[in-house]
Coordinates of N, CA and C in Angstrom, one line a residue:
Chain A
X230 N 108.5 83.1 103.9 CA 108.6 84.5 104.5 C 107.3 85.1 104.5
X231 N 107.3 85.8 105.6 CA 105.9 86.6 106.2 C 105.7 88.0 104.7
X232 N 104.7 88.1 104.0 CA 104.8 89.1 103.5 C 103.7 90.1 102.8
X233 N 103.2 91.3 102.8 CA 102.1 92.0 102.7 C 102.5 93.0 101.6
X234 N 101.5 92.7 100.6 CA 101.2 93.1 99.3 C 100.3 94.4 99.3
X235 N 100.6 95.4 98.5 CA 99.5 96.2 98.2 C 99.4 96.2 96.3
X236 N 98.4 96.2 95.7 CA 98.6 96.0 94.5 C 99.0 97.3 93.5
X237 N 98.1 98.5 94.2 CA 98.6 99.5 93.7 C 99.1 100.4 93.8
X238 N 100.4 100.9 93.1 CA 101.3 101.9 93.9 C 100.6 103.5 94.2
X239 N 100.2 103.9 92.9 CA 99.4 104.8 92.5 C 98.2 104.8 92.2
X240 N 97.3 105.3 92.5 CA 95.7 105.4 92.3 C 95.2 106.9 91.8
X241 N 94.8 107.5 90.7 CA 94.2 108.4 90.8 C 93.0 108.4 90.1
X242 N 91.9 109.4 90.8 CA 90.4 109.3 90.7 C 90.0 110.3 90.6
X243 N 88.7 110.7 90.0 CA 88.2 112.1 90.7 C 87.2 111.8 91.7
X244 N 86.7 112.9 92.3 CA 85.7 113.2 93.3 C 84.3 112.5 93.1
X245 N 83.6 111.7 94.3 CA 82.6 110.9 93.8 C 83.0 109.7 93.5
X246 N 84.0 109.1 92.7 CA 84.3 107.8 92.5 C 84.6 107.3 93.3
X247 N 85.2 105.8 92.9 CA 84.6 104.6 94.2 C 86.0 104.0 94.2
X248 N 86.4 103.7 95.4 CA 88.0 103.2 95.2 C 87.7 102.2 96.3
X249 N 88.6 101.3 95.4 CA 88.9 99.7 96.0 C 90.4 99.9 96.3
X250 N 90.9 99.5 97.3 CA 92.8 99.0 97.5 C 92.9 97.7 97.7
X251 N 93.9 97.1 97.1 CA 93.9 95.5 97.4 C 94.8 95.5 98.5
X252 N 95.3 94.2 99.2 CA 95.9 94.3 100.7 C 95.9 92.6 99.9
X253 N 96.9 91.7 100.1 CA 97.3 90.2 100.1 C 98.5 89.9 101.2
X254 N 98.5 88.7 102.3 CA 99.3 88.7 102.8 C 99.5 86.9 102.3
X255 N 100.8 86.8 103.0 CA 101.1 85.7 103.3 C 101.6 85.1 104.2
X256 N 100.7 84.2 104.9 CA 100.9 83.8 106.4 C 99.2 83.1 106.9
X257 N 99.8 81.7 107.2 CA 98.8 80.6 107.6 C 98.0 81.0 109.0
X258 N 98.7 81.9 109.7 CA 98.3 81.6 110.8 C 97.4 82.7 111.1
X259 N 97.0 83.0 112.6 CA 96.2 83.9 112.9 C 96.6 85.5 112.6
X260 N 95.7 86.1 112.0 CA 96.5 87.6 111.6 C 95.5 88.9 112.6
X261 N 96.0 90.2 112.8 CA 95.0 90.7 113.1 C 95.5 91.8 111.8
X262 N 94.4 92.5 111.4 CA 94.7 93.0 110.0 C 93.9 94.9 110.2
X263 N 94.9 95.7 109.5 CA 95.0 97.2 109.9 C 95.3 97.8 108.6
X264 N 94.6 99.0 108.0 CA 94.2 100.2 107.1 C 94.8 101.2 108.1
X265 N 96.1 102.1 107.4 CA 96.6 103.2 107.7 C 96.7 104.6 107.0
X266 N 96.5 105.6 107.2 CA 96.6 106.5 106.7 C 97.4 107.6 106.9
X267 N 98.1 108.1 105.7 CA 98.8 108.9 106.0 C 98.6 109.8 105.1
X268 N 98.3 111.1 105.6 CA 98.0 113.0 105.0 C 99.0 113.2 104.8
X269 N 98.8 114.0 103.9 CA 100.0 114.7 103.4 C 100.7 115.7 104.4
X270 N 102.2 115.1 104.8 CA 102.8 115.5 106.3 C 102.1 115.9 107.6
X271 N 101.6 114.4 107.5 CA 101.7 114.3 108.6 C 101.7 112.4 108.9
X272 N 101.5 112.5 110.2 CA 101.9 111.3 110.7 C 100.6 110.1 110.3
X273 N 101.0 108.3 110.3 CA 99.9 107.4 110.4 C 99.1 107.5 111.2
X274 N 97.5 107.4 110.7 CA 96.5 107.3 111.8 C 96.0 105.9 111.3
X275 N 95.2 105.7 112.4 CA 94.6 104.1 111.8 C 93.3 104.6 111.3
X276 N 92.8 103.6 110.3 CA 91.9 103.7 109.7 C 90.5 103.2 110.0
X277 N 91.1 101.6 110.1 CA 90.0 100.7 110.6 C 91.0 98.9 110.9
X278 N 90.6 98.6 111.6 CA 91.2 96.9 111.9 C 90.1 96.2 111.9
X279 N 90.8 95.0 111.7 CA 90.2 93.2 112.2 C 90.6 92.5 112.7
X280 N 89.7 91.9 113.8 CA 90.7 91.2 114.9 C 89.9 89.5 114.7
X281 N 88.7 89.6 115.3 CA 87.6 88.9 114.9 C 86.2 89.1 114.5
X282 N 85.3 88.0 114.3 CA 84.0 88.3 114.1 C 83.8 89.0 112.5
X283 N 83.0 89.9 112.3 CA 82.2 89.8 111.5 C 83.5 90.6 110.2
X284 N 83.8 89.9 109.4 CA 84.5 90.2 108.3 C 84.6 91.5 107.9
X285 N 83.5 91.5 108.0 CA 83.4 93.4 106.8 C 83.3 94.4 108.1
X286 N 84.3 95.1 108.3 CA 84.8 96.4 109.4 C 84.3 97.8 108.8
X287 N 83.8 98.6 109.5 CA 83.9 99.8 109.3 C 84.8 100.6 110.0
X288 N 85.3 101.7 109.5 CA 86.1 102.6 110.2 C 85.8 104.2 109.6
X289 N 86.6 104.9 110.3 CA 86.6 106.5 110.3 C 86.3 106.8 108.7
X290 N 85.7 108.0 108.6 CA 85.7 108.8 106.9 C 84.7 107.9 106.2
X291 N 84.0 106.9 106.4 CA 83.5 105.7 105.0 C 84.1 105.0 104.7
X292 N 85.2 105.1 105.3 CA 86.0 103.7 104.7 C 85.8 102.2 105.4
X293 N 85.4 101.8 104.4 CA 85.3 99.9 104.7 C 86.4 99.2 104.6
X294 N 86.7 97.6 104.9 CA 87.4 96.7 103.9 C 86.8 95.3 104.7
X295 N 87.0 94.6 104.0 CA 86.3 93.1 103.9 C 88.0 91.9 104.1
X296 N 87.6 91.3 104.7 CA 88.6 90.3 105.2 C 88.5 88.6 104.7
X297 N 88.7 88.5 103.8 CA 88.7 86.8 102.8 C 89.6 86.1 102.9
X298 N 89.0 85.6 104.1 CA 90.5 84.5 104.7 C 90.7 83.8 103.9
X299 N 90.1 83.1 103.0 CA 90.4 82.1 101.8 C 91.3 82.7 100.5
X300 N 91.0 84.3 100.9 CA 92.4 84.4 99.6 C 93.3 85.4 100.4
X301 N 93.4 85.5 101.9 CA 94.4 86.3 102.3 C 94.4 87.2 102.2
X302 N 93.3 88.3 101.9 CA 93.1 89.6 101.5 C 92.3 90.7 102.5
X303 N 92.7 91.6 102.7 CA 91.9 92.5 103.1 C 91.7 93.9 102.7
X304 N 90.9 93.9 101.7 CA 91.1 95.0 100.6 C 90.0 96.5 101.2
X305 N 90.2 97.6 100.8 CA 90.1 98.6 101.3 C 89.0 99.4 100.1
X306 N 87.8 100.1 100.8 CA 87.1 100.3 100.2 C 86.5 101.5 100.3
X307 N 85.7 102.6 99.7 CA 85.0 103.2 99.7 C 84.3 103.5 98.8
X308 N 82.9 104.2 99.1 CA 82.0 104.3 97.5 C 82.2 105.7 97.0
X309 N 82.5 106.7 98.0 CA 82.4 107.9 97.4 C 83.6 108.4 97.4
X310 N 85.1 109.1 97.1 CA 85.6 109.8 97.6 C 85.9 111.0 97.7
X311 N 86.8 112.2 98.4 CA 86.6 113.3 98.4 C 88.0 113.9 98.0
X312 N 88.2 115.3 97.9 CA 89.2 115.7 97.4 C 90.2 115.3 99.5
X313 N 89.6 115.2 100.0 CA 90.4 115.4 101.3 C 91.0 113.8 101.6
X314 N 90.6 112.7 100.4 CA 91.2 111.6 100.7 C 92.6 111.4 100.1
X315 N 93.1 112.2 99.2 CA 94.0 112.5 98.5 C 95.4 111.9 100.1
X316 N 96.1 110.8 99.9 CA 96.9 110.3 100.9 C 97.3 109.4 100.5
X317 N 98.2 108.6 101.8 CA 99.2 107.3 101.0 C 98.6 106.4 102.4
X318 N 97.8 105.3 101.2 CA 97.5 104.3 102.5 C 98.0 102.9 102.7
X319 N 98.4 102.5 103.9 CA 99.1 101.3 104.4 C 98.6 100.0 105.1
X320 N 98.3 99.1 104.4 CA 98.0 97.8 104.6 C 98.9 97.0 106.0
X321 N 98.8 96.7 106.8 CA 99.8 96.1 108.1 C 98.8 95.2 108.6
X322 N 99.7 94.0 108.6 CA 99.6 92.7 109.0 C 100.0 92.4 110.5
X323 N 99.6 91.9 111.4 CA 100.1 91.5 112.6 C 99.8 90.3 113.0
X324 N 100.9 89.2 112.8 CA 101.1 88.3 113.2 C 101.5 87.5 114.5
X325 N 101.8 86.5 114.8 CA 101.8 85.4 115.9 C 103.6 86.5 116.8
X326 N 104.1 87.0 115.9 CA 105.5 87.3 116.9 C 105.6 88.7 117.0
X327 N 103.8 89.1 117.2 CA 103.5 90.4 117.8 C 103.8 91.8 117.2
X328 N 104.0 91.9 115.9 CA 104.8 93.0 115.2 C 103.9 93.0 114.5
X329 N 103.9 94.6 113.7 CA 103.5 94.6 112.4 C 104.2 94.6 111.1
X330 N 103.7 93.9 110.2 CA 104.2 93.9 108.5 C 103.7 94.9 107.9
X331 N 103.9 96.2 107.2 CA 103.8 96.7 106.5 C 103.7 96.9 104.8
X332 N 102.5 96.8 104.3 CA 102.8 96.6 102.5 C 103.4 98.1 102.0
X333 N 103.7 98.2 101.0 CA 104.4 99.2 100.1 C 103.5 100.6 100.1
X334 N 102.1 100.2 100.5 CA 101.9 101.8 100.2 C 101.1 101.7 99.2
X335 N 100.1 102.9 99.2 CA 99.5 103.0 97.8 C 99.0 104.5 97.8
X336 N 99.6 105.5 96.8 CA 98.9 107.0 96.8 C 97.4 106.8 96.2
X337 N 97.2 107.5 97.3 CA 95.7 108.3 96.5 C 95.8 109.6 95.9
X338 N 95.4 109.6 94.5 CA 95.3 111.0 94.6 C 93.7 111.2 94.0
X339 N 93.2 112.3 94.7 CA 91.7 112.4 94.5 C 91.6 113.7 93.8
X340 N 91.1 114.0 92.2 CA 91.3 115.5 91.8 C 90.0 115.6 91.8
X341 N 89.7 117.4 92.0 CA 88.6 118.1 92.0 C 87.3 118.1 90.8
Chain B
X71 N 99.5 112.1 116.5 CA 98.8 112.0 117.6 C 100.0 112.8 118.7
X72 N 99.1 114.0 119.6 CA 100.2 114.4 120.8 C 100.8 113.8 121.8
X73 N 99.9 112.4 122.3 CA 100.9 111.7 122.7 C 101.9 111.0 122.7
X74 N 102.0 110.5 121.0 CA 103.9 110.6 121.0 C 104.5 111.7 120.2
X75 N 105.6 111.9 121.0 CA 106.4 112.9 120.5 C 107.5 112.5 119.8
X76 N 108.3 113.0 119.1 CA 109.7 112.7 118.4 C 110.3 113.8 118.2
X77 N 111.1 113.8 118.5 CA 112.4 115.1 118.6 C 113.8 114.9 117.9
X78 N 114.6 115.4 117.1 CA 114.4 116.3 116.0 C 112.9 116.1 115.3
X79 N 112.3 116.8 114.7 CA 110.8 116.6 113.8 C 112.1 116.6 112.4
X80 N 113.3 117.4 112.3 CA 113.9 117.4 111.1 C 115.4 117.2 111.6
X81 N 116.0 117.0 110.7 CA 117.9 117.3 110.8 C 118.4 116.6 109.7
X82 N 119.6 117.7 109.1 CA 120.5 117.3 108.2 C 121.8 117.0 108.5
X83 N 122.4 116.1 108.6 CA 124.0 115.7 108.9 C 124.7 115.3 107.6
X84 N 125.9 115.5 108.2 CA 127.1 114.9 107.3 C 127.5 113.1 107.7
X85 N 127.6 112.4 107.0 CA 128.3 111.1 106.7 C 129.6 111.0 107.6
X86 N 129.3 110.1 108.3 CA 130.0 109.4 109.5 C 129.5 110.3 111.1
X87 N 128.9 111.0 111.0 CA 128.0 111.9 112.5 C 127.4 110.6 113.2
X88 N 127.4 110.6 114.4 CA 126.5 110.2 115.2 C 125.1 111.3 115.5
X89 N 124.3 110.4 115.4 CA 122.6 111.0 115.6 C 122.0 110.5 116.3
X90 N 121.3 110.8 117.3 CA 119.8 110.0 118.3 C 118.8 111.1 118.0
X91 N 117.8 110.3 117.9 CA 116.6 110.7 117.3 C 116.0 109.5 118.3
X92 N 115.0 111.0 119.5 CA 114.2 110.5 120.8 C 112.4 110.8 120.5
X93 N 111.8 109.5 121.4 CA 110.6 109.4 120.9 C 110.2 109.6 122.5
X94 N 109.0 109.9 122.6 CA 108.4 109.9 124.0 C 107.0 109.7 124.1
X95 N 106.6 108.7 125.0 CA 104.7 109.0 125.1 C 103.9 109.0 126.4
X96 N 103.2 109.5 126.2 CA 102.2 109.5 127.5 C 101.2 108.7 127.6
X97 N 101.0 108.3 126.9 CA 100.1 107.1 126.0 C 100.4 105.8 127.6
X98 N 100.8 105.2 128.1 CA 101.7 104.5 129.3 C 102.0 103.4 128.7
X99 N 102.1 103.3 127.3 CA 102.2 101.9 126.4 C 103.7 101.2 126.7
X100 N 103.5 99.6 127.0 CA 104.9 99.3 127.2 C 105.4 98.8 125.9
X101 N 104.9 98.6 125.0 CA 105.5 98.5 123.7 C 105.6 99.2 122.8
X102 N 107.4 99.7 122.2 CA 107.7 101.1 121.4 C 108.0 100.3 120.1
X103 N 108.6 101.2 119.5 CA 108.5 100.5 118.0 C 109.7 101.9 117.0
X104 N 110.8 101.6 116.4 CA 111.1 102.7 115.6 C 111.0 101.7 114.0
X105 N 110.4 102.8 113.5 CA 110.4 101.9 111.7 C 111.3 103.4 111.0
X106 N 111.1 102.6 109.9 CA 112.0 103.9 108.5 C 110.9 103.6 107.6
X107 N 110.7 104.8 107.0 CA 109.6 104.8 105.6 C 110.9 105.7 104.4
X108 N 110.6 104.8 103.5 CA 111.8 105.0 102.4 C 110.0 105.2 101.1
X109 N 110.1 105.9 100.4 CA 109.1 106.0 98.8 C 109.3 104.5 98.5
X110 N 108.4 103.8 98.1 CA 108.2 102.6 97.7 C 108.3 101.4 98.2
X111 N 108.4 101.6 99.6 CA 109.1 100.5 100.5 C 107.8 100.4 101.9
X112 N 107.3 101.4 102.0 CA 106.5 101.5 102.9 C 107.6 101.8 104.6
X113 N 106.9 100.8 105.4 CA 107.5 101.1 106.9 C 108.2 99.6 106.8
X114 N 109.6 100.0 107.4 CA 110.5 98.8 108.0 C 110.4 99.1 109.4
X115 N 110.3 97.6 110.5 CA 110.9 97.5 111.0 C 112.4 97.5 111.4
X116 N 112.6 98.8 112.7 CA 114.4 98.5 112.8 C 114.6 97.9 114.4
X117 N 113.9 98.8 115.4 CA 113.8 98.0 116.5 C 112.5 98.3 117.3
X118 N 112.5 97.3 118.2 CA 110.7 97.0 119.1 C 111.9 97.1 120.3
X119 N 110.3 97.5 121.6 CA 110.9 97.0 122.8 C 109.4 96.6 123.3
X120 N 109.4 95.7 124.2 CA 108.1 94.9 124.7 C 108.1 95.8 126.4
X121 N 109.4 96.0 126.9 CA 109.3 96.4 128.2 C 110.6 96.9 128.2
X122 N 110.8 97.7 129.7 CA 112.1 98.4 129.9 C 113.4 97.8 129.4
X123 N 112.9 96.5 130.0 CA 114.5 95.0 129.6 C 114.7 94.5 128.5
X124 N 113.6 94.9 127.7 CA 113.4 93.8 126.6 C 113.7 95.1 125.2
X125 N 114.5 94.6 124.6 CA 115.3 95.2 123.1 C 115.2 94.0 122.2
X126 N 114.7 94.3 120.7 CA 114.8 93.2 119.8 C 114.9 94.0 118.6
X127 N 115.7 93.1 117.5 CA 116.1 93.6 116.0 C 114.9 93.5 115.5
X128 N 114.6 94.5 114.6 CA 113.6 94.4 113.5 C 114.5 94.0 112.0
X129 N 114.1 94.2 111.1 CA 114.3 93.6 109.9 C 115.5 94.2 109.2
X130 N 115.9 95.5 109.7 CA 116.7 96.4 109.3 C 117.3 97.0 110.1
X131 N 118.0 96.1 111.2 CA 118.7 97.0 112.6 C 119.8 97.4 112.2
X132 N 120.7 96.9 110.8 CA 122.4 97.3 111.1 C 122.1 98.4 110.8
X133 N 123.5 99.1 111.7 CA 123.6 100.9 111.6 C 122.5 101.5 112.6
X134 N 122.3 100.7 112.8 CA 121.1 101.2 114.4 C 121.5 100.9 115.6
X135 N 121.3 101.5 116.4 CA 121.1 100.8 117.5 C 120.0 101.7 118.5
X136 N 119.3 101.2 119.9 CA 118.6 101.9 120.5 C 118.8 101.9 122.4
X137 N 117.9 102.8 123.0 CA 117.8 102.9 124.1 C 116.6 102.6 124.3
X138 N 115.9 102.1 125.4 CA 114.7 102.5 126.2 C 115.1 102.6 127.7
X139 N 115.4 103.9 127.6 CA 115.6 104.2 129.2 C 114.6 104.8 130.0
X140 N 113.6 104.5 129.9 CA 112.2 104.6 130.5 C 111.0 104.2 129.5
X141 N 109.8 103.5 130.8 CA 108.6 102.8 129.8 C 108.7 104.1 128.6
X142 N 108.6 105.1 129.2 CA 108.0 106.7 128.2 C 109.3 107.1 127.3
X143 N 110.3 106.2 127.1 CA 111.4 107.1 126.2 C 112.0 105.8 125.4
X144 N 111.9 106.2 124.2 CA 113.0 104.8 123.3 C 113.5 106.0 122.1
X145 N 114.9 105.9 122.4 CA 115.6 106.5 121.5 C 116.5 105.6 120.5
X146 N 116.6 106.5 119.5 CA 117.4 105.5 118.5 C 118.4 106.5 117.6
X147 N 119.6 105.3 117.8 CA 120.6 106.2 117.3 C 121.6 105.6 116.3
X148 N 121.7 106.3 115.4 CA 123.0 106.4 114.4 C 124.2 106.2 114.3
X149 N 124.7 105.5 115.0 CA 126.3 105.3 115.3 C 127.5 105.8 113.8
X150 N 127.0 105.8 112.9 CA 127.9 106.6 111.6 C 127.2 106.2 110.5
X151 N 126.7 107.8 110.5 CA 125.3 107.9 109.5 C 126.2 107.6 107.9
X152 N 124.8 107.3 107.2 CA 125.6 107.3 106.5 C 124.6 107.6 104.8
X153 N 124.7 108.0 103.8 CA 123.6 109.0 103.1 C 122.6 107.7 102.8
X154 N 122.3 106.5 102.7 CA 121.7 105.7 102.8 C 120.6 105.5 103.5
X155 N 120.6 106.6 104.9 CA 120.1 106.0 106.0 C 119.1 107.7 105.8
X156 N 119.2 107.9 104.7 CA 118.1 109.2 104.8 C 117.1 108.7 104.2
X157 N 115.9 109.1 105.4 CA 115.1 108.2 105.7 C 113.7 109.5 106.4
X158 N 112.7 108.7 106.3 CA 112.0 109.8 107.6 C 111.5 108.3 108.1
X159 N 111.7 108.9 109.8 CA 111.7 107.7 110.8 C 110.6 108.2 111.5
X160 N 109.8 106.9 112.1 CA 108.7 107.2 112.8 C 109.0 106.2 114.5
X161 N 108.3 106.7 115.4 CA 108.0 105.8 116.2 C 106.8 105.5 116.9
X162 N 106.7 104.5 117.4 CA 105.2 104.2 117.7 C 105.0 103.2 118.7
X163 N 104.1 103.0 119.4 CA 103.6 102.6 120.7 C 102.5 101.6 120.2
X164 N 102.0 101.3 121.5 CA 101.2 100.0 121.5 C 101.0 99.6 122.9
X165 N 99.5 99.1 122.9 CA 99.3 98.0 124.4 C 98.1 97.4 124.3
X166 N 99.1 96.0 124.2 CA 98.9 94.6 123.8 C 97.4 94.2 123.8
X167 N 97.1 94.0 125.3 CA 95.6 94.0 125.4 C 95.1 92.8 125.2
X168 N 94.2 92.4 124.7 CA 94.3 91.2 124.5 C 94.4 90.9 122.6
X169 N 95.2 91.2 122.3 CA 95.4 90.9 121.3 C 96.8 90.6 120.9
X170 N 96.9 89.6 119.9 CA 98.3 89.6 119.9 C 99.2 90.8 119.1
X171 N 98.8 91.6 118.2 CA 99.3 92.4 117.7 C 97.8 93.5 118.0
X172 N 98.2 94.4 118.7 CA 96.7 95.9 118.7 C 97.5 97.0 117.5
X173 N 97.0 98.0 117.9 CA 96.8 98.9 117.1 C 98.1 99.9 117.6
X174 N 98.8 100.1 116.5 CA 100.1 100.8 117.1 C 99.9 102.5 116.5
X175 N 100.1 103.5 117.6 CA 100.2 104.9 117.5 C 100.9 105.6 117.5
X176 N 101.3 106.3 115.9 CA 102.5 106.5 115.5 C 102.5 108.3 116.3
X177 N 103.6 108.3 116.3 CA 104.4 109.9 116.6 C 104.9 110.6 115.4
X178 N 105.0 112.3 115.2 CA 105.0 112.7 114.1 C 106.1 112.6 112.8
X179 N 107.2 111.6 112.9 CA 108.1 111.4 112.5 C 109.2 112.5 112.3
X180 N 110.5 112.1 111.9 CA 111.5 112.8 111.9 C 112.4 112.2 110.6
X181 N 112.1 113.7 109.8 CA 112.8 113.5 108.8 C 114.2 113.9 108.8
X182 N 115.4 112.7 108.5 CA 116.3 112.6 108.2 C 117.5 112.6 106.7
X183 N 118.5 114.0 106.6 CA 119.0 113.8 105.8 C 120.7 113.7 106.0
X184 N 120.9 112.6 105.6 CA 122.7 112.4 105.5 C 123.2 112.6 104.6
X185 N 124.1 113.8 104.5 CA 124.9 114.1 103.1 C 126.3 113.7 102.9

């Protein structure tokens, strides 16, 4: 079975500190791989994707993530964060039958 | 994003109601998409449509069903809600491109309550 892991449900940090999200899927084949975000009420925006080429993506805000095909991962990064990253972000997998997989989620919460 | 829309943005019903909850975009994307976000679960698939003709189950269709009665309209409806199915639903678009999965653009969702 196709399936996309996030490791943590909850994250909280203060301001300035450095947050990693993990992202694990499972699936041999070709993936194209997506960071979503969601503010507090309001709707997903995308963050940043990978389709091909150079592993390590940049996307909107500072946020990075790195793509390790050898362990299936495409984990979510940044060095600084702010009180405005405070959100729930979503790892999605897109496989061979054109759809996306969604992992569970993971809150941020970023205090002042 | 303003180019999709979703209509109710909210509604509370009673258990056994029929409900359609309509998505719309201008976006000219031929592929729609409705999911459910449940706390802890993230987004399910319930149903895709690739083109006007084309309807497919996602992961969690029973108690669903949908329309796409134009590229720009895929509605989805409740045939007898039921409090289980309170949910906040999103829908979202896409075009293809050359990729096999691109980047899908969600609409502001519609939160759903069955009592």
């Amino acid at each position: 079975a196709q399936s996309v892991s996030q490791h943590n449900h909850h994250v909280i940090l203060s301001e300035a500190a450095s947050l990693e999200l993990g992202c694990n899927y499972s699936y041999g084949g070709t993936v194209n791989l997506f960071w979503y975000v969601q503010y507090p009420g309001q709707h997903l925006q995308l963050l940043l994707k990978y389709f091909s080429g150079d592993p390590l993506v940049k996307g909107i805000k500072g946020f990075e993530a790195e793509f390790i095909k050898s362990k299936f991962s495409f984990n979510l990064r940044k060095p600084s964060v702010q009180w405005s990253d405070t959100a729930e972000y979503f790892c999605a997998v897109g496989m061979d039958d054109y759809k996306l997989s969604f992992g569970a989620g993971t809150t941020v919460t970023v205090r002042a | 994003d303003a180019d999709v829309t979703q209509t109710p943005r909210n509604r509370i019903t009673k258990t056994g109601k029929r409900i359609m909850l309509e998505c719309s975009q201008t976006k000219g994307h031929d592929r729609m998409y409705w999911y459910r976000q449940d706390p802890g679960l993230g987004l399910r698939l319930i149903y895709y449509s690739f083109d006007v003709k084309d309807i497919n189950k996602g992961e969690i269709s029973d108690g669903y069903s949908v329309s796409r009665q134009a590229q720009a309209k895929f509605s989805l409806s409740l045939e007898s809600a039921i409090p289980n199915q309170t949910a906040l639903y999103f829908c979202a678009t896409s075009d293809p491109g050359l990729a096999v999965t691109d980047t899908q653009y969600f609409g502001p969702g519609t939160r759903l309550t069955v009592l």
